[in-house]
Amino acid sequence: MFWPLQENVISNEDLDLLVQFIRETKRFTQFTKVREFEAAYSEWMGCKHSVYVNSGSSANLLMIYAAAERYGWNPGDEVIVPALTWPTTVTPVMQAGFKPVFVDANLNDFAFDYDQLAQKITDKTRAIFLVHILGFPADVKRVKEIIGDRDIVLLEDTCETQGGTIDGVKVGNFGLGSSFSFYWGHHMTTVEGGMICTNDEDFYKLNVLKRSHGLARELPEKYQAPIKKIHADIDFQFLFLTDGFNFRNTEFNAVLGLCQLPKLDGFIEKRNKAYTRFLQICRQFPDDLITLDHPGKSSFVLPFVLKDRAKKAPFQALIRENGIESRPLISGNLLQQPFLKQYYVPGEYDTADFLHRNAFYIGNNQFVDDERLDVLERLMGQFFGK
């Protein structure tokens, strides 16, 4: 048996539709299929606007720059981020000239230590970048209570929890904007790709502009007439309204997204079914493992949190010998990484440090079946049942 971290979820049907598109289309750069995918994703999400980009990381970067322009942030203003996350939740904050303020994790949903979050807010806090980690929705209600009536923007990184819900509402609908990733191993794939979702029209327009150099022509046609009138002396096709990037995606990737999206709810259902069985297995060993669950989860991976650090390496070795790949929990505590060491304060990130040392995960997707989970249960009984 081989149980990899990621598996190919692009079906033969998807490939046939891609081949048909390649043969029939005259345009591969961003065009009508991208717009069609954005509209379909907005409908699935229950939001007003979606902006398709080339990665979830680019989505995070665009959101930071767009929020900064929308609200007039200044260099050195603060954005609160988790210590436990992927680097590109944090690096956009730094690249845009703002100060990341790190908050420890918790063992209930892997997101912020919410008490510490409240303590880290200052008069320079401009945004909180809330990450829904590894398929577990974060406590948005608590975060909003902490924000209260202060002028603090809430952004959601939803790259690992696509389709997760809180009281029936999909995560990614609670802040100014949210990011999603369609990378190879995520809930659905466009191979590379990401999405920004928002209900704020001005924020939407800024992200559309910044996705493609700041070009006015990128805006939907309904917004163009007054802009043409104001800037009549400049060729509209080459009118730049703001600074920007080239984070466009292609028609080819959008076609794949349109193939995958109708299957997404089924993919999530299968992932959650595997996670439920995984949870049942882990709960046989309460002296060894810490488990997490959430009624609105959208399982991303199967995480192991070992109480005894000394057991982590030998257990990983055992499952590796039996064909099961594993990896660290995201990046562990990011403040242990060389480029962020200067932000580390001993004793301030105890839970993130604990997870850095004691946790890892194995893959989950629609191909994780009872046969694989039976093997895992046997190996866990062999190791933890000693």
XYZ file of C-alpha atoms in Angstrom:
386
model
C 0.000 0.000 0.000
C 1.148 3.536 -0.783
C -0.671 6.402 0.920
C 0.759 9.689 -0.400
C 0.179 13.162 0.967
C -1.436 14.233 -2.313
C -3.142 12.329 -5.115
C -4.374 13.130 -8.603
C -8.034 14.140 -8.432
C -8.285 15.186 -12.088
C -10.579 12.634 -13.723
C -10.596 11.352 -17.283
C -13.812 13.337 -17.780
C -11.958 16.490 -16.716
C -9.147 15.690 -19.139
C -11.574 15.122 -22.010
C -13.188 18.516 -21.412
C -9.770 20.182 -21.238
C -8.707 18.596 -24.525
C -11.969 19.688 -26.140
C -11.400 23.243 -24.898
C -7.825 23.317 -26.213
C -8.975 22.196 -29.651
C -11.832 24.684 -29.890
C -10.617 27.860 -28.192
C -8.778 30.738 -29.823
C -7.761 32.320 -26.513
C -5.961 30.891 -23.489
C -5.307 34.025 -21.422
C -7.863 35.288 -18.905
C -11.230 35.736 -20.619
C -14.783 34.390 -20.539
C -14.044 31.056 -18.825
C -12.365 32.878 -15.950
C -15.455 35.072 -15.539
C -17.694 32.017 -15.752
C -15.679 30.250 -13.046
C -15.772 33.344 -10.821
C -19.559 33.560 -11.155
C -20.003 29.858 -10.412
C -17.733 30.080 -7.378
C -19.620 33.105 -6.018
C -22.856 31.147 -6.311
C -21.321 28.145 -4.519
C -19.873 30.369 -1.785
C -22.980 32.496 -1.341
C -21.028 35.735 -1.848
C -21.376 38.662 -4.264
C -17.930 38.734 -5.861
C -15.061 36.360 -6.642
C -11.680 37.132 -8.221
C -9.718 34.223 -9.716
C -5.932 34.477 -9.371
C -2.893 32.263 -9.898
C -2.585 30.999 -6.291
C -3.940 31.276 -2.779
C -0.697 33.006 -1.838
C -1.314 35.669 -4.484
C -4.856 36.023 -3.148
C -3.455 36.835 0.302
C -1.014 39.378 -1.123
C -3.696 41.108 -3.191
C -6.064 41.291 -0.227
C -3.443 42.977 1.959
C -2.587 45.562 -0.705
C -6.258 46.175 -1.534
C -7.264 46.537 2.124
C -4.355 48.914 2.735
C -5.448 51.129 -0.155
C -9.131 50.884 0.755
C -8.544 52.052 4.337
C -5.398 54.165 4.049
C -2.971 52.116 6.129
C 0.488 53.561 6.766
C 3.918 51.872 6.812
C 4.500 50.235 10.178
C 0.813 49.673 10.905
C 0.128 46.272 12.458
C -1.627 43.180 11.130
C -2.243 40.313 13.551
C -1.335 36.873 12.183
C -1.083 33.347 13.618
C 2.220 31.783 14.634
C 0.897 28.483 13.261
C 0.216 28.942 9.549
C 1.737 28.777 6.072
C 4.323 31.527 5.350
C 2.244 33.326 2.738
C -0.307 34.386 5.313
C 2.492 36.390 6.937
C 4.860 37.438 4.143
C 2.294 39.637 2.315
C 2.031 41.732 5.474
C 5.798 42.215 5.519
C 6.113 42.751 1.767
C 3.498 45.510 1.906
C 5.447 47.343 4.601
C 3.346 46.468 7.637
C 4.322 44.846 10.920
C 3.152 41.279 11.577
C 2.070 40.727 15.175
C 2.074 37.031 16.011
C -0.433 35.211 18.209
C -0.103 31.722 19.670
C -2.304 28.779 18.629
C -4.885 26.729 20.534
C -5.587 22.990 20.656
C -9.327 23.210 19.919
C -9.238 24.452 16.320
C -5.486 25.214 15.764
C -6.344 28.906 15.225
C -5.542 31.814 17.551
C -5.171 31.700 21.296
C -8.141 34.031 21.525
C -7.247 35.444 24.947
C -3.783 36.334 23.660
C -5.324 37.791 20.500
C -7.287 40.269 22.601
C -4.101 41.270 24.426
C -2.127 41.843 21.206
C -4.459 44.501 19.785
C -3.024 48.034 19.942
C -3.966 51.424 18.544
C -1.816 50.515 15.502
C -3.748 47.306 14.705
C -5.339 47.647 11.284
C -6.342 44.054 10.510
C -6.612 40.534 11.856
C -5.712 37.785 9.388
C -7.758 34.854 10.665
C -6.728 31.460 9.290
C -9.138 28.530 9.268
C -6.518 25.839 9.735
C -6.450 22.306 8.278
C -10.201 22.064 7.747
C -11.346 23.401 11.130
C -13.384 26.641 11.144
C -11.982 29.166 13.592
C -14.105 30.884 16.242
C -15.203 33.847 14.123
C -17.804 34.919 16.680
C -15.118 35.240 19.351
C -12.839 37.196 17.008
C -15.634 39.608 16.110
C -16.435 40.096 19.792
C -12.773 40.934 20.398
C -12.790 43.438 17.526
C -15.990 45.039 18.787
C -16.601 48.491 17.324
C -12.941 49.182 16.570
C -11.867 49.992 13.010
C -10.066 46.683 12.515
C -10.448 44.778 9.254
C -11.084 41.032 9.403
C -9.520 39.005 6.582
C -9.971 35.228 6.300
C -7.392 32.800 4.936
C -9.626 29.887 4.001
C -7.161 28.022 1.784
C -7.238 24.891 3.978
C -10.931 24.903 4.964
C -12.855 25.362 1.727
C -16.494 24.460 2.325
C -16.253 24.528 6.105
C -19.250 26.098 7.821
C -20.207 27.991 10.963
C -23.923 27.756 11.762
C -24.573 26.811 8.143
C -22.627 29.723 6.631
C -19.507 28.899 4.639
C -16.271 30.204 6.114
C -14.897 33.020 4.026
C -18.117 35.024 4.330
C -17.423 36.677 7.681
C -14.767 39.304 6.931
C -13.959 41.963 4.371
C -12.503 39.291 2.100
C -11.265 35.723 2.053
C -8.708 33.656 0.167
C -8.934 30.145 -1.250
C -6.391 27.829 -2.835
C -6.902 25.332 -5.640
C -3.415 23.869 -5.436
C -2.899 20.224 -6.376
C -3.571 18.676 -2.967
C -6.446 20.893 -1.834
C -10.185 20.197 -1.679
C -10.514 20.852 -5.417
C -7.801 21.721 -7.890
C -7.040 23.900 -10.871
C -3.425 22.637 -10.498
C -2.351 26.159 -9.535
C -4.910 28.784 -8.625
C -6.673 30.758 -5.951
C -9.766 32.862 -5.356
C -10.651 36.014 -3.451
C -14.244 36.271 -2.232
C -15.932 39.393 -0.883
C -19.267 41.137 -0.474
C -17.647 44.591 -0.549
C -17.887 46.214 -3.985
C -14.981 48.638 -3.547
C -12.707 45.903 -2.204
C -13.718 43.708 -5.142
C -12.842 46.394 -7.683
C -9.446 47.015 -6.092
C -8.595 43.312 -6.250
C -9.683 43.110 -9.891
C -7.496 46.093 -10.754
C -4.467 44.947 -8.784
C -4.682 41.423 -10.218
C -3.734 42.834 -13.627
C -1.315 45.764 -13.359
C -3.969 48.234 -12.153
C -5.549 48.371 -15.622
C -8.987 50.016 -15.779
C -10.086 47.765 -18.648
C -10.054 44.790 -16.253
C -13.099 46.116 -14.401
C -16.533 44.781 -15.388
C -18.115 46.928 -18.086
C -20.752 48.416 -15.756
C -18.001 50.328 -13.913
C -16.186 51.651 -16.980
C -18.268 54.573 -18.349
C -17.587 57.130 -15.579
C -13.897 56.220 -15.560
C -13.636 56.802 -19.306
C -15.259 60.210 -18.859
C -12.905 61.295 -16.071
C -9.779 60.131 -17.921
C -10.819 60.936 -21.493
C -7.288 62.082 -22.375
C -5.794 58.594 -21.812
C -6.347 55.535 -23.999
C -8.720 53.460 -21.845
C -7.047 50.217 -22.897
C -3.869 51.461 -21.227
C -5.267 53.406 -18.297
C -3.742 52.444 -14.940
C -5.872 53.413 -11.925
C -3.627 51.953 -9.219
C -0.464 49.937 -8.717
C -0.757 46.219 -9.330
C 0.725 42.858 -10.213
C 0.223 40.176 -12.812
C -1.626 37.529 -10.821
C -4.021 36.520 -13.601
C -4.827 32.884 -14.215
C -5.613 31.229 -17.547
C -8.717 30.037 -19.352
C -7.287 26.524 -19.214
C -7.146 26.547 -15.403
C -10.626 28.063 -15.190
C -12.050 25.276 -17.347
C -10.575 22.759 -14.926
C -12.151 24.707 -12.060
C -15.531 24.531 -13.777
C -15.071 20.765 -14.100
C -14.110 20.329 -10.442
C -16.535 22.706 -8.722
C -19.707 20.606 -9.234
C -17.890 17.701 -7.546
C -16.569 19.727 -4.611
C -19.363 18.999 -2.138
C -18.948 15.286 -2.836
C -15.181 15.544 -2.350
C -15.719 17.258 1.013
C -18.253 14.636 2.093
C -15.764 11.832 1.379
C -12.952 13.664 3.182
C -15.162 14.193 6.230
C -16.215 10.547 6.218
C -12.553 9.498 6.299
C -11.852 12.010 9.060
C -14.726 10.666 11.171
C -13.271 7.155 10.970
C -9.774 8.533 11.686
C -11.136 10.309 14.762
C -12.732 7.091 16.012
C -9.387 5.323 15.680
C -7.438 8.080 17.427
C -9.885 8.156 20.338
C -8.913 4.583 21.148
C -5.618 6.019 22.418
C -6.529 8.980 24.665
C -3.335 8.632 26.709
C -1.259 9.252 23.590
C -3.220 11.509 21.223
C -5.018 14.852 21.321
C -7.960 14.969 18.900
C -9.891 17.821 17.258
C -13.348 17.971 15.728
C -15.831 20.605 14.549
C -19.423 20.126 13.322
C -18.711 22.361 10.319
C -15.339 20.877 9.393
C -14.141 20.392 5.834
C -11.327 17.938 6.429
C -8.062 18.890 4.792
C -5.667 16.330 6.268
C -5.487 13.764 9.072
C -3.502 15.369 11.929
C -1.685 13.556 14.715
C -0.986 15.498 17.919
C 1.095 13.313 20.223
C 1.224 14.041 23.936
C 4.716 12.541 24.212
C 7.232 14.093 21.838
C 9.521 11.061 22.148
C 6.948 8.891 20.356
C 6.590 11.123 17.299
C 9.685 10.106 15.301
C 9.355 6.333 15.851
C 5.645 6.415 14.995
C 6.340 8.379 11.804
C 9.055 5.862 10.951
C 6.629 2.963 11.429
C 3.958 4.369 9.140
C 6.576 5.424 6.570
C 7.878 1.844 6.470
C 4.307 0.803 5.688
C 3.855 3.218 2.791
C 2.213 6.188 4.536
C 3.756 9.598 3.861
C 3.708 12.294 6.529
C 4.889 15.870 7.007
C 5.042 18.596 9.684
C 1.850 20.343 10.770
C 1.769 23.086 8.101
C 5.164 24.738 8.780
C 5.069 24.258 12.530
C 5.601 27.426 14.528
C 6.619 29.887 11.812
C 8.673 31.801 14.360
C 11.078 28.854 14.449
C 11.830 29.446 10.767
C 15.078 31.352 10.028
C 13.478 34.364 8.343
C 11.163 35.064 11.299
C 13.418 34.256 14.260
C 13.648 37.944 15.156
C 9.961 37.931 16.145
C 10.233 34.941 18.491
C 9.713 35.577 22.205
C 10.420 32.532 24.433
C 7.386 31.486 26.442
C 4.921 33.476 24.331
C 4.047 30.774 21.795
C 3.911 27.628 23.917
C 1.088 25.910 22.020
C 2.606 26.628 18.604
C 5.930 25.326 19.945
C 4.186 22.207 21.276
C 2.589 21.551 17.883
C 5.911 22.257 16.167
C 7.506 19.461 18.197
C 4.650 17.011 18.711
C 2.388 17.143 15.647
C 2.371 16.025 12.025
C -0.198 14.946 9.481
C -0.929 12.427 6.749
C -2.965 12.956 3.596
C -6.721 12.971 3.246
C -8.777 13.049 0.063
C -11.636 11.206 -1.615
C -9.423 8.128 -2.154
C -8.816 7.481 1.557
C -10.995 4.428 2.113
C -11.630 1.856 4.834
C -8.867 -0.395 3.509
C -6.243 2.275 4.135
C -7.777 3.240 7.461
C -7.800 -0.424 8.537
C -4.041 -0.535 7.935
C -3.584 2.684 9.895
C -5.675 1.345 12.774
C -3.564 -1.813 12.893
C -0.326 0.179 12.942
C -1.624 2.513 15.638
C -2.688 -0.431 17.764
C 0.721 -1.998 17.236
C 2.500 1.193 18.320
C 0.296 2.822 20.953
C -1.164 -0.391 22.305
C 2.189 -1.611 23.597
